[in-house]
Short mmCIF file of C-alpha atoms in Angstrom, two decimals:
data_model
loop_
_atom_site.label_atom_id
_atom_site.label_comp_id
_atom_site.label_asym_id
_atom_site.label_seq_id
_atom_site.Cartn_x
_atom_site.Cartn_y
_atom_site.Cartn_z
CA MET O 1 49.68 94.14 151.17
CA SER O 2 50.72 94.50 154.79
CA GLN O 3 53.96 93.76 156.53
CA THR O 4 54.68 93.08 160.19
CA PRO O 5 56.74 95.94 161.69
CA ARG O 6 60.30 94.98 162.52
CA GLU O 7 62.88 96.75 164.65
CA PRO O 8 65.60 98.50 162.59
CA ASN O 9 69.08 97.03 162.71
CA GLU O 10 72.15 99.20 163.16
CA GLU O 11 73.19 98.98 159.52
CA GLY O 12 69.73 99.86 158.12
CA GLU O 13 67.82 97.90 155.48
CA VAL O 14 68.64 97.38 151.80
CA VAL O 15 65.83 97.53 149.27
CA TYR O 16 66.24 95.84 145.90
CA ARG O 17 64.23 94.21 143.16
CA ARG O 18 65.05 91.33 140.89
CA LEU O 19 65.62 92.03 137.24
CA PRO O 20 63.20 90.58 134.65
CA ALA O 21 64.14 87.22 133.16
CA ASP O 22 65.42 88.63 129.87
CA GLU O 23 67.74 91.08 131.62
CA GLN O 24 68.79 88.45 134.17
CA ASP O 25 70.12 86.12 131.45
CA ALA O 26 72.10 88.95 129.85
CA VAL O 27 73.67 89.89 133.15
CA GLU O 28 74.67 86.37 134.22
CA GLY O 29 76.88 85.97 131.17
CA GLY O 30 79.07 88.91 132.16
CA GLN O 31 78.94 88.59 135.93
CA ALA O 32 82.31 86.87 136.27
CA LYS O 33 84.09 89.42 134.11
CA SER O 34 82.30 92.33 135.80
CA ALA O 35 83.10 91.01 139.27
CA ALA O 36 86.78 90.65 138.41
CA ALA O 37 86.89 94.16 136.96
CA ALA O 38 85.09 95.53 140.01
CA ARG O 39 87.55 93.84 142.37
CA ALA O 40 90.53 95.13 140.41
CA GLN O 41 89.09 98.63 140.41
CA ALA O 42 88.43 98.48 144.15
CA GLU O 43 92.00 97.36 144.84
CA ARG O 44 93.44 100.35 142.99
CA LYS O 45 94.24 103.31 145.23
CA TYR O 46 94.21 105.87 142.42
CA ALA O 47 92.50 106.49 139.11
CA PRO O 48 94.06 104.65 136.15
CA THR O 49 94.36 107.86 134.16
CA LEU O 50 96.31 109.55 136.94
CA LYS O 51 99.63 107.92 136.05
CA PRO O 52 99.89 109.09 132.40
CA LEU O 53 98.66 112.52 133.42
CA ALA O 54 101.27 112.74 136.17
CA VAL O 55 104.02 111.60 133.81
CA GLY O 56 102.90 114.06 131.14
CA PHE O 57 102.75 116.98 133.55
CA ALA O 58 106.16 116.04 134.98
CA LEU O 59 107.68 116.05 131.49
CA LEU O 60 106.06 119.40 130.69
CA LEU O 61 107.38 120.86 133.93
CA GLY O 62 110.83 119.51 133.08
CA ILE O 63 110.64 121.15 129.65
CA VAL O 64 109.55 124.47 131.13
CA PHE O 65 112.27 124.26 133.77
CA GLY O 66 114.96 123.42 131.23
CA PHE O 67 113.83 126.20 128.90
CA GLY O 68 113.93 128.62 131.81
CA ILE O 69 117.48 127.59 132.72
CA VAL O 70 118.63 128.02 129.12
CA SER O 71 117.01 131.47 128.91
CA VAL O 72 118.60 132.57 132.19
CA ARG O 73 122.03 131.41 131.07
CA GLU O 74 121.72 133.28 127.79
CA LEU O 75 120.72 136.43 129.65
CA GLU O 76 123.67 136.01 132.00
CA LYS O 77 125.99 135.70 129.02
CA VAL O 78 124.65 138.94 127.56
CA GLU O 79 124.91 140.75 130.88
CA SER O 80 128.43 139.49 131.63
CA GLY O 81 129.59 140.36 128.11
CA THR O 82 128.47 143.98 128.26
CA SER O 83 128.69 144.85 131.95
CA ILE O 84 132.49 145.37 131.98
CA LEU O 85 132.40 147.60 128.89
CA LEU O 86 129.51 149.60 130.30
CA LEU O 87 131.24 150.05 133.65
CA GLN O 88 134.47 151.25 132.01
CA HIS O 89 132.58 153.61 129.75
CA THR O 90 130.52 154.97 132.63
CA GLU O 91 133.67 155.57 134.69
CA LYS O 92 135.24 157.45 131.79
CA VAL O 93 132.15 159.61 131.30
CA ARG O 94 131.95 160.47 135.00
CA LEU O 95 135.63 161.40 135.17
CA PHE O 96 135.31 163.38 131.95
CA LEU O 97 132.45 165.45 133.34
CA SER O 98 134.21 165.95 136.68
CA LEU O 99 137.44 167.09 134.99
CA HIS O 100 135.56 169.44 132.69
CA ALA O 101 133.69 171.03 135.57
CA ALA O 102 136.80 171.30 137.78
CA ALA O 103 138.93 172.81 135.00
CA SER O 104 136.21 175.33 134.12
CA ARG O 105 135.85 176.35 137.76
CA LEU O 106 139.63 176.75 138.15
CA ASP O 107 139.82 178.90 135.04
CA ASN O 108 136.87 181.05 136.17
CA GLU O 109 138.39 181.59 139.63
CA ALA O 110 141.74 182.52 138.08
CA ARG O 111 139.98 185.04 135.84
CA ALA O 112 138.12 186.40 138.85
CA ARG O 113 141.43 186.84 140.68
CA GLY O 114 142.87 188.79 137.74
CA ALA O 115 139.78 191.01 137.59
CA ALA O 116 139.98 191.64 141.35
CA GLU O 117 143.66 192.61 141.09
CA SER O 118 142.91 195.03 138.30
CA ARG O 119 140.21 196.65 140.46
CA ARG O 120 142.48 196.45 143.54
CA GLU O 121 139.80 194.63 145.54
CA PHE O 122 140.27 192.65 148.75
CA MET O 123 142.02 189.45 147.63
CA PRO O 124 141.72 186.80 150.39
CA PRO O 125 138.19 185.60 149.44
CA VAL O 126 139.19 185.26 145.80
CA GLU O 127 142.39 183.42 146.68
CA GLY O 128 140.42 181.02 148.91
CA ARG O 129 138.03 180.07 146.16
CA LEU O 130 140.95 179.65 143.75
CA ARG O 131 142.75 177.31 146.15
CA ASP O 132 139.58 175.26 146.55
CA ALA O 133 139.15 174.95 142.79
CA ARG O 134 142.83 174.00 142.38
CA GLY O 135 142.54 171.40 145.15
CA GLU O 136 139.42 169.90 143.59
CA LEU O 137 141.21 169.43 140.27
CA GLU O 138 144.32 168.01 141.94
CA LYS O 139 142.19 165.34 143.67
CA LEU O 140 140.96 164.12 140.29
CA LEU O 141 144.41 163.82 138.68
CA PRO O 142 145.46 160.52 140.41
CA ARG O 143 142.53 158.76 138.76
CA LEU O 144 144.15 159.46 135.39
CA ASP O 145 147.21 157.46 136.47
CA ARG O 146 145.26 154.15 136.42
CA PRO O 147 144.15 152.01 133.48
CA PRO O 148 142.36 152.35 131.17
CA PHE O 149 143.19 156.09 131.11
CA THR O 150 146.93 155.50 130.90
CA GLN O 151 146.40 153.37 127.78
CA HIS O 152 145.02 156.24 125.66
CA GLU O 153 147.10 159.14 124.35
CA ASN O 154 144.27 161.68 124.62
CA TRP O 155 143.86 161.04 128.36
CA ARG O 156 147.63 161.23 128.95
CA THR O 157 147.77 164.51 127.03
CA LEU O 158 144.83 165.87 129.02
CA ARG O 159 146.60 165.07 132.28
CA ARG O 160 149.72 166.98 131.24
CA GLN O 161 147.61 169.95 130.18
CA LEU O 162 145.71 169.97 133.47
CA VAL O 163 148.98 169.94 135.44
CA ASP O 164 150.21 172.87 133.35
CA LEU O 165 146.97 174.77 134.02
CA ILE O 166 147.28 174.17 137.77
CA GLU O 167 150.85 175.49 137.79
CA THR O 168 149.87 178.45 135.62
CA THR O 169 147.13 179.55 138.04
CA ARG O 170 149.60 179.70 140.93
CA ASP O 171 151.23 182.83 139.47
CA PRO O 172 148.88 185.68 138.42
CA GLU O 173 151.36 187.05 135.87
CA ASN O 174 151.96 183.64 134.35
CA TYR O 175 148.21 183.07 134.10
CA SER O 176 147.63 186.44 132.45
CA LEU O 177 150.19 185.48 129.78
CA ASN O 178 149.51 181.77 129.27
CA GLY O 179 146.22 180.99 131.03
CA TYR O 180 143.95 181.54 128.08
CA ALA O 181 146.04 179.32 125.80
CA ARG O 182 146.29 176.59 128.42
CA PHE O 183 142.55 176.42 128.98
CA ARG O 184 141.88 176.58 125.23
CA ASP O 185 144.13 173.54 124.71
CA ILE O 186 142.36 171.70 127.53
CA ASP O 187 138.97 172.53 126.04
CA ARG O 188 140.03 171.19 122.65
CA GLN O 189 141.44 168.05 124.26
CA LEU O 190 138.17 167.53 126.13
CA GLU O 191 136.28 167.83 122.85
CA ALA O 192 138.51 165.15 121.35
CA ILE O 193 137.94 162.87 124.34
CA ASP O 194 134.18 163.51 124.12
CA ALA O 195 134.24 162.35 120.51
CA ASP O 196 136.17 159.23 121.57
CA LEU O 197 133.57 158.54 124.25
CA ASP O 198 130.77 158.82 121.69
CA ARG O 199 132.51 156.32 119.43
CA GLU O 200 133.14 154.02 122.38
CA GLN O 201 129.46 154.19 123.34
CA ALA O 202 128.47 153.23 119.81
CA GLU O 203 130.89 150.27 119.92
CA VAL O 204 129.49 149.11 123.26
CA ASN O 205 125.96 149.32 121.88
CA GLN O 206 126.94 147.33 118.80
CA GLN O 207 128.59 144.61 120.87
CA SER O 208 125.59 144.46 123.19
CA GLU O 209 123.19 144.18 120.27
CA ALA O 210 125.31 141.43 118.72
CA LEU O 211 125.32 139.43 121.96
CA GLU O 212 121.57 139.93 122.37
CA SER O 213 120.95 138.83 118.79
CA GLN O 214 123.00 135.66 119.24
CA SER O 215 121.30 134.84 122.53
CA SER O 216 117.88 135.53 121.02
CA LYS O 217 118.55 133.10 118.19
CA ARG O 218 119.69 130.39 120.57
CA VAL O 219 116.65 130.94 122.81
CA ARG O 220 114.31 130.73 119.80
CA ARG O 221 115.89 127.45 118.73
CA TRP O 222 115.41 126.03 122.21
CA TRP O 223 111.86 127.39 122.23
CA VAL O 224 111.04 125.49 119.01
CA VAL O 225 112.56 122.31 120.43
CA ALA O 226 110.63 122.71 123.69
CA LEU O 227 107.40 123.35 121.78
CA LEU O 228 107.82 120.23 119.67
CA VAL O 229 108.64 118.08 122.69
CA ALA O 230 105.69 119.54 124.62
CA ALA O 231 103.34 118.81 121.71
CA LEU O 232 104.64 115.25 121.58
CA VAL O 233 104.16 114.81 125.33
CA ILE O 234 100.63 116.23 125.18
CA PHE O 235 99.70 113.97 122.28
CA ALA O 236 101.08 110.87 124.01
CA THR O 237 99.36 111.79 127.28
CA VAL O 238 95.99 112.40 125.62
CA TRP O 239 96.26 109.14 123.69
CA GLU O 240 97.08 107.13 126.82
CA VAL O 241 94.30 108.79 128.83
CA GLN O 242 91.79 108.14 126.07
CA ARG O 243 92.87 104.50 125.83
CA ARG O 244 92.48 103.98 129.55
CA TYR O 245 89.17 105.85 129.53
CA ARG O 246 87.76 103.53 126.86
CA HIS O 247 88.88 100.53 128.89
CA GLU O 248 87.23 101.88 132.04
CA GLN O 249 84.09 102.79 130.12
CA GLN O 250 83.73 99.24 128.90
CA SER O 251 84.10 97.90 132.45
CA MET O 252 81.56 100.38 133.76
CA ASP O 253 79.05 99.50 131.05
CA GLU O 254 79.27 95.83 131.99
CA ALA O 255 78.59 96.54 135.66
CA ARG O 256 76.02 99.32 135.24
CA ARG O 257 72.98 97.06 134.76
CA GLU O 258 73.52 95.10 137.98
CA ARG O 259 74.17 98.33 139.94
CA ARG O 260 71.35 100.44 138.53
CA PHE O 261 68.94 100.08 141.40
CA SER O 262 71.69 100.54 144.01
CA THR O 263 72.90 103.62 142.15
CA GLN O 264 69.44 105.19 142.46
CA MET O 265 69.63 104.74 146.19
CA LEU O 266 73.18 106.06 146.42
CA GLU O 267 72.35 109.08 144.28
CA GLY O 268 69.63 110.03 146.74
CA MET O 269 71.80 109.57 149.85
CA VAL O 270 72.73 112.93 151.37
CA SER O 271 72.38 112.35 155.09
CA ALA O 272 69.39 110.53 156.60
CA VAL O 273 67.71 108.37 153.94
CA ALA O 274 64.49 106.38 153.93
CA ALA O 275 62.68 104.46 151.19
CA LEU O 276 58.89 104.90 151.19
CA ASP O 277 56.52 102.80 149.12
CA ALA O 278 53.36 103.95 147.40
CA ARG O 279 51.39 103.58 150.68
CA ALA O 280 53.78 105.85 152.59
CA ARG O 281 55.25 102.95 154.56
CA ILE O 282 58.93 102.90 155.52
CA ARG O 283 60.49 100.03 153.57
CA SER O 284 64.13 100.85 154.33
CA ALA O 285 66.12 103.47 156.21
CA ASN O 286 69.67 104.08 157.34
CA THR O 287 70.97 104.62 160.84
CA ALA O 288 70.91 108.40 160.56
CA PHE O 289 67.15 108.32 159.87
CA PHE O 290 66.45 106.26 162.99
CA GLU O 291 68.60 108.64 165.05
CA ILE O 292 66.28 111.46 164.02
CA PHE O 293 63.12 109.35 164.45
CA PRO O 294 63.93 106.81 167.20
CA GLN O 295 60.30 105.58 167.39
CA ALA O 296 60.13 104.72 163.69
CA THR O 297 60.22 101.08 162.59
CA ILE O 298 60.36 99.26 159.29
CA GLY O 299 56.84 98.96 157.86
CA ILE O 300 55.33 101.78 159.88
CA SER O 301 53.36 104.37 157.96
CA VAL O 302 54.27 108.04 157.95
CA TYR O 303 50.69 108.76 159.05
CA ASP O 304 51.10 106.70 162.25
CA LYS O 305 52.38 109.75 164.16
CA PHE O 306 55.62 108.23 165.39
CA ALA O 307 57.31 111.66 165.39
CA ALA O 308 56.74 115.10 166.92
CA PRO O 309 54.07 117.25 165.20
CA GLU O 310 56.47 119.40 163.17
CA ALA O 311 58.61 116.41 162.16
CA ALA O 312 55.46 114.51 161.14
CA ARG O 313 54.29 117.45 159.03
CA MET O 314 57.71 117.48 157.35
CA LEU O 315 57.37 113.82 156.26
CA GLU O 316 53.72 114.26 155.26
CA ALA O 317 54.65 117.24 153.09
CA VAL O 318 57.25 115.11 151.32
CA ILE O 319 54.83 112.30 150.41
CA SER O 320 51.98 114.64 149.52
CA GLU O 321 52.87 114.34 145.83
CA GLN O 322 54.84 112.00 143.64
CA VAL O 323 58.01 113.27 141.97
CA LYS O 324 59.60 112.24 138.71
CA LYS O 325 63.10 113.47 139.52
CA ALA O 326 65.15 114.46 142.52
CA THR O 327 63.38 117.48 144.03
CA TYR O 328 64.17 119.88 146.82
CA ARG O 329 61.21 120.03 149.22
CA GLY O 330 62.21 122.94 151.41
CA ARG O 331 63.97 123.63 154.69
CA TRP O 332 62.42 122.62 158.00
CA LEU O 333 63.29 123.69 161.54
CA LEU O 334 62.71 121.25 164.38
CA GLU O 335 62.61 122.66 167.89
CA ALA O 336 64.75 121.18 170.65
CA ALA O 337 61.76 119.34 172.14
CA GLU O 338 61.09 117.59 168.82
CA THR O 339 64.58 116.09 168.36
CA SER O 340 66.25 113.18 170.11
CA GLY O 341 69.30 115.25 171.01
CA GLY O 342 67.32 118.05 172.61
CA VAL O 343 68.78 120.74 170.31
CA HIS O 344 67.42 122.83 167.47
CA ARG O 345 68.06 121.15 164.13
CA THR O 346 67.47 122.35 160.58
CA PHE O 347 67.02 119.99 157.65
CA ASP O 348 67.00 120.41 153.88
CA VAL O 349 64.51 117.85 152.56
CA TYR O 350 64.88 116.11 149.19
CA SER O 351 62.82 113.43 147.51
CA SER O 352 63.73 111.18 144.59
CA PRO O 353 61.63 108.67 142.60
CA LEU O 354 62.00 104.98 143.45
CA GLU O 355 60.28 101.89 142.05
CA ILE O 356 59.33 99.33 144.72
CA ASP O 357 57.45 96.15 143.78
CA GLY O 358 56.30 97.69 140.53
CA GLU O 359 54.86 100.74 142.28
CA GLN O 360 56.10 104.29 142.50
CA GLY O 361 57.73 105.11 145.81
CA GLN O 362 60.13 107.75 147.00
CA ILE O 363 63.58 108.14 148.51
CA VAL O 364 63.39 110.75 151.27
CA THR O 365 66.66 112.46 152.15
CA LEU O 366 67.09 114.71 155.18
CA VAL O 367 70.26 116.81 155.16
CA ASP O 368 71.19 118.30 158.51
CA VAL O 369 72.19 121.89 157.73
CA SER O 370 72.08 123.24 161.28
CA GLU O 371 75.72 124.24 161.27
CA ALA O 372 75.43 125.71 157.77
CA VAL O 373 72.43 127.81 158.86
CA GLU O 374 74.35 129.10 161.83
CA ALA O 375 77.34 129.83 159.61
CA GLU O 376 75.11 131.70 157.14
CA ALA O 377 73.69 133.80 159.98
CA VAL O 378 77.18 134.61 161.21
CA LEU O 379 78.23 135.45 157.66
CA ARG O 380 75.27 137.79 157.18
CA ARG O 381 76.05 139.54 160.46
CA THR O 382 79.69 139.82 159.47
CA GLU O 383 78.80 141.26 156.06
CA ALA O 384 76.44 143.75 157.68
CA LEU O 385 79.13 144.83 160.12
CA ALA O 386 81.63 145.09 157.27
CA ALA O 387 79.25 147.30 155.25
CA VAL O 388 78.57 149.56 158.23
CA GLY O 389 82.28 149.61 159.04
CA GLN O 390 83.11 150.68 155.50
CA ALA O 391 80.58 153.51 155.63
CA SER O 392 81.87 154.55 159.05
CA ALA O 393 85.44 154.53 157.76
CA GLN O 394 84.43 156.85 154.90
CA VAL O 395 82.71 159.26 157.29
CA ALA O 396 85.68 159.12 159.65
CA HIS O 397 88.00 159.95 156.76
CA GLU O 398 85.94 163.04 155.94
CA ILE O 399 86.18 164.11 159.60
CA LYS O 400 89.92 163.58 159.85
CA ASN O 401 90.75 166.06 157.10
CA PRO O 402 89.34 169.17 158.86
CA LEU O 403 90.75 167.92 162.17
CA GLY O 404 94.21 168.04 160.65
CA SER O 405 93.67 171.62 159.55
CA ILE O 406 92.38 172.55 163.01
CA ARG O 407 95.40 170.95 164.65
CA LEU O 408 97.71 172.90 162.35
CA GLY O 409 95.93 176.15 163.20
CA VAL O 410 96.11 175.46 166.92
CA SER O 411 99.83 174.72 166.60
CA MET O 412 100.33 178.06 164.86
CA LEU O 413 98.38 179.82 167.63
CA ARG O 414 100.64 178.19 170.22
CA ASP O 415 103.69 179.62 168.46
CA MET O 416 102.11 183.11 168.42
CA THR O 417 101.35 183.51 172.14
CA ASP O 418 103.08 183.20 175.51
CA ASP O 419 100.06 183.95 177.67
CA GLU O 420 99.47 181.15 180.19
CA GLU O 421 95.70 181.37 179.95
CA SER O 422 95.85 181.21 176.17
CA LEU O 423 98.25 178.28 176.32
CA SER O 424 95.92 176.52 178.75
CA THR O 425 93.03 177.04 176.34
CA ILE O 426 95.17 175.75 173.47
CA ASP O 427 96.07 172.68 175.52
CA LEU O 428 92.37 172.06 176.10
CA VAL O 429 91.66 172.39 172.38
CA GLU O 430 94.49 170.00 171.53
CA ARG O 431 93.19 167.45 174.02
CA GLY O 432 89.78 167.80 172.42
CA ILE O 433 91.33 167.23 169.00
CA ASP O 434 93.12 164.15 170.29
CA HIS O 435 89.85 162.96 171.75
CA LEU O 436 88.08 163.50 168.44
CA ASN O 437 90.84 161.66 166.60
CA LYS O 438 90.43 158.78 169.01
CA LEU O 439 86.68 158.83 168.41
CA VAL O 440 87.29 158.74 164.67
CA ALA O 441 89.60 155.78 165.12
CA ASP O 442 86.99 154.06 167.30
CA VAL O 443 84.33 154.68 164.66
CA THR O 444 86.64 153.29 161.99
CA ASN O 445 87.40 150.17 164.00
CA PHE O 446 84.07 149.67 165.77
CA SER O 447 83.28 146.59 163.67
CA ARG O 448 86.62 145.02 164.51
CA GLN O 449 87.47 143.18 167.68
CA GLN O 450 89.91 145.32 169.63
CA LEU O 451 92.24 144.33 172.43
CA LEU O 452 92.54 146.45 175.56
CA SER O 453 95.74 148.50 175.80
CA ARG O 454 96.28 148.55 179.54
CA THR O 455 98.68 150.98 181.17
CA GLU O 456 99.09 152.17 184.75
CA PHE O 457 97.86 155.71 185.47
CA ASN O 458 96.06 157.84 188.07
CA LEU O 459 92.28 157.66 187.73
CA HIS O 460 91.88 161.14 189.29
CA GLN O 461 93.94 162.70 186.51
CA LEU O 462 91.87 160.87 183.91
CA LEU O 463 88.66 162.21 185.48
CA ASP O 464 90.08 165.76 185.48
CA SER O 465 91.00 165.52 181.81
CA SER O 466 87.55 164.11 181.01
CA VAL O 467 85.90 167.05 182.80
CA ASP O 468 88.08 169.46 180.80
CA LEU O 469 86.86 167.90 177.56
CA VAL O 470 83.22 168.74 178.43
CA SER O 471 83.98 172.15 179.93
CA ASP O 472 82.31 173.91 176.99
CA ARG O 473 79.03 172.11 177.66
CA VAL O 474 79.33 172.94 181.37
CA ARG O 475 79.66 176.65 180.59
CA ASP O 476 76.77 176.52 178.14
CA LYS O 477 74.48 174.89 180.71
CA GLN O 478 75.93 176.96 183.58
CA THR O 479 76.23 173.72 185.50
CA GLU O 480 78.64 173.15 188.34
CA ILE O 481 80.67 169.96 188.53
CA LYS O 482 81.99 169.09 191.98
CA ARG O 483 85.14 167.02 192.29
CA ASP O 484 85.22 164.87 195.41
CA PHE O 485 88.21 162.58 195.04
CA SER O 486 89.84 160.41 197.67
CA ARG O 487 92.98 161.74 199.30
CA GLU O 488 95.08 158.85 198.11
CA PRO O 489 95.73 158.56 194.38
CA LEU O 490 93.68 155.83 192.77
CA ARG O 491 96.07 153.99 190.46
CA GLY O 492 95.50 150.91 188.39
CA GLU O 493 95.92 149.33 184.96
CA TRP O 494 93.18 150.29 182.50
CA ASP O 495 92.77 151.19 178.86
CA GLU O 496 93.15 154.95 179.22
CA ASP O 497 91.58 155.97 175.90
CA GLN O 498 88.51 153.76 176.18
CA LEU O 499 87.97 154.60 179.86
CA ARG O 500 88.21 158.34 179.07
CA GLN O 501 85.59 157.85 176.39
CA VAL O 502 83.30 156.22 178.94
CA PHE O 503 83.69 159.11 181.40
CA VAL O 504 83.22 161.74 178.68
CA ASN O 505 80.04 160.03 177.49
CA LEU O 506 78.69 159.79 181.04
CA LEU O 507 79.45 163.45 181.77
CA ALA O 508 78.04 164.61 178.43
CA ASN O 509 74.83 162.65 178.96
CA ALA O 510 74.48 163.99 182.50
CA ILE O 511 75.00 167.58 181.35
CA ASP O 512 72.51 167.19 178.51
CA ALA O 513 69.94 165.73 180.90
CA SER O 514 70.36 168.46 183.53
CA ALA O 515 68.55 171.75 183.52
CA ALA O 516 70.40 175.00 182.86
CA GLY O 517 71.75 176.82 185.95
#
C-alpha cells in the first residue's frame, strides 16, 4: 500500500490506531469519568500525596525540634546547678595549693637563713630570697578575707597561723624558737582543710549526679512521648498516602487503555523521533527529526537516500532488524558537511517496537549527545591530568625532603665561614635550592591553572641570576657565556619565577647542545 508524500508540518504527525470493537465499547462507558479525572489531575500543580507527606514531615520536625529544646533546657539546668559549686571548689583548691607552696617556701628560706648564720656565710642573697617568699605569701592573704573563706573556721584559723609565721620569720631568733611549731601547726591546719575539700568534692559530685539523674528521667519521659507521637504521625501519614494512592491508581487504570498507544510513543521519545512502518517508510516524525533531515517527508522510504551517506547508513542500520523491546543501536558521528547546522553532531540511536496497521514497525529515537561527548572528553582529560598531577606531587614531595636537609646544611656552612668567596658560593647554592624548590612547586601545580604573579624588576639582573644557576654546567663544558646588555636598565612587569625558569631552560639546553671548549 502506497501513500503520496506530504510535507511535514511544524508540529509533526501523530500516529494512532483504533481499538477493536470489543475494547471500544468498554472504553466508551468510562470515557466521561476518565476525562473528568484527567482534567482534575491536569489542573493540580502538585502530587496529591505531597500534602499528607509534607504535613507528616512538618509534624516530625516539630517533634524533633521540641525534643531538642527540652533536652537543651535540661542540660542547662544541670550545668547551672553545678557550675557555681564547681567554681567555688576550684577556687578553694587553687588557693589551698598556692598557700601550701608559699608557706613551704617561706619556711625553707627561713631555715636556709638560720643555716647560713650558723656557718657565718654571706647573708644578702639569703635575705633576698626570704623577702621574696614572705612577699609571695603576703599577696595571697587578702584572698582569705573574702567569702566563702571567711565563713569557715578552718580557713580563718589558717590565716591567723600564716600571719604568725610571717612575723616569726622576720626575726631569726624568734624563728629559731617558734618557727618549727608555727609551721607544724600550719601543716596540720592544711591537712584539715584538705580533708574538708575532699568532702566538699564528694558533695559536689553527689549533687551533680542527682541533677543529672533527674534531668535524665525527664528527658526519657519526653523521649517516650515524642516516640509515641512520631509513630502516630507516621501511621496517619502512611494511611493517608496509601488512600490517595489507591484513588490515583483507580483513575490511572481507567485511562490507561485509551492512552496505551500514545504511551508507547511517549516512552520512545528521547529527542528526534520518527515512526517507521514495516516497509521502512516514515509514517510520523517530530520537528526535531526534520531539523536533522530537512529533505525527509512523510511517506518517504529510508532507502530513498534523502540524507547524507553516513546519516543514511545510520537509519538503514536501525531498520536492518526488528526489535521486540526498546534497544540501544549504537552511537553515530555525523560530520559537519552531513548536518543541517554545519557542525559535528553525535547521536545515540534507539529503536522501540511499534504496531502500525497490524504490522510491526519501529520508533526510531535519535538523542543528540554532542555536548555530552565533549564533556566526557574533557572529563577524561581532566582525570588524566589529575592522575599525573598526583604522581608528580608524590615525586615532588620526595624531592623536597632532601632539599630541606641541604638547605639546613648550607645555612650551617654560612654560620661557619666569613670568607667572601665561600659566602658567594653559598649564595649561589641557596639560589639553586630556591630554584629547585620553585621547580618542585611547578611540578606539583603543573596540572592546575596558574595566574601570573607580575612584579617590576630589572631584566638584566634576572639574566645574571639565571646564568649563575647554570654556572656549574658552564664550567663542566668549559663554555664561555658573553653578556652583552644594553646600557640602560631594562625594567618591566613580569612573573619573575616563571621567566627565570624560561631563561634557565634556554641556557641549559644551549649548553647541553654545545661542544666542550
